[in-house]
Amino acid sequence: MKHYVLSMKQKQQKNNPTVSDKGENSMSDTKKQPRTCLHIPDEIFQALFKEARNQRVTVTEYILNVLHKEATNLNKGK
């Protein structure tokens, strides 16, 4: 089964590594952009793609719209 990977940037930040005393970057010294990565099974992606195409938006935009609506409903207590 083929999976699609969809990465979404949460916030625009510059990759701003800092150098430690030894001149090497460690994991904690490197600042990276926060991301969310979803592994979407093929059959689910195809359904999302179809609906996104009907709405004339990208799959990423469609998923973000659905997630935004759901988060709004959760915040309202639905």
XYZ file of C-alpha atoms in Angstrom:
78
model
C 0.000 0.000 0.000
C 1.407 3.360 -1.026
C 1.345 6.192 1.532
C 1.487 9.895 0.787
C 3.358 12.206 3.117
C 2.005 15.687 3.654
C 4.126 18.192 5.555
C 2.661 21.449 6.768
C 4.577 24.399 8.173
C 3.020 25.676 11.380
C 5.015 28.868 11.518
C 7.571 30.633 9.343
C 10.887 30.735 11.177
C 14.430 31.018 9.926
C 16.672 28.033 10.455
C 19.000 29.682 12.956
C 21.579 27.233 14.291
C 23.835 28.271 17.118
C 27.351 26.946 17.470
C 28.428 25.277 20.700
C 31.799 25.865 22.381
C 33.313 22.905 20.520
C 32.404 24.381 17.131
C 29.854 21.661 16.360
C 26.088 21.866 16.390
C 24.273 19.475 18.677
C 20.582 18.567 18.387
C 19.602 21.084 21.075
C 21.666 23.865 19.470
C 19.838 23.786 16.127
C 16.496 25.573 15.886
C 14.204 24.049 13.285
C 10.831 24.993 11.890
C 7.942 23.295 13.701
C 6.174 20.869 11.362
C 3.395 18.365 11.327
C 3.859 15.317 9.123
C 0.963 13.032 8.202
C 1.313 9.647 6.527
C -1.897 9.308 4.536
C -2.916 5.937 3.060
C -3.549 5.981 -0.700
C -7.325 5.411 -0.538
C -7.779 8.275 1.948
C -5.559 10.597 -0.084
C -7.532 9.836 -3.242
C -10.817 10.799 -1.507
C -9.245 14.008 -0.164
C -7.790 14.802 -3.578
C -11.171 14.345 -5.269
C -12.939 16.682 -2.847
C -10.120 19.249 -2.973
C -10.295 19.240 -6.762
C -14.091 19.764 -6.608
C -13.483 22.797 -4.379
C -10.610 23.976 -6.616
C -8.077 24.018 -3.769
C -4.958 21.990 -2.996
C -5.159 18.925 -0.781
C -3.147 20.795 1.852
C -5.591 23.714 1.814
C -8.544 21.324 1.991
C -7.098 19.420 4.970
C -6.250 22.660 6.783
C -9.821 23.924 6.218
C -11.286 20.692 7.615
C -8.942 20.806 10.620
C -9.745 24.475 11.241
C -13.509 23.755 11.236
C -13.019 20.808 13.606
C -10.817 22.831 15.977
C -13.429 25.608 15.999
C -16.156 23.082 16.873
C -13.997 21.562 19.620
C -13.324 24.995 21.098
C -17.062 25.708 21.099
C -17.649 22.445 22.975
C -19.439 20.515 20.208
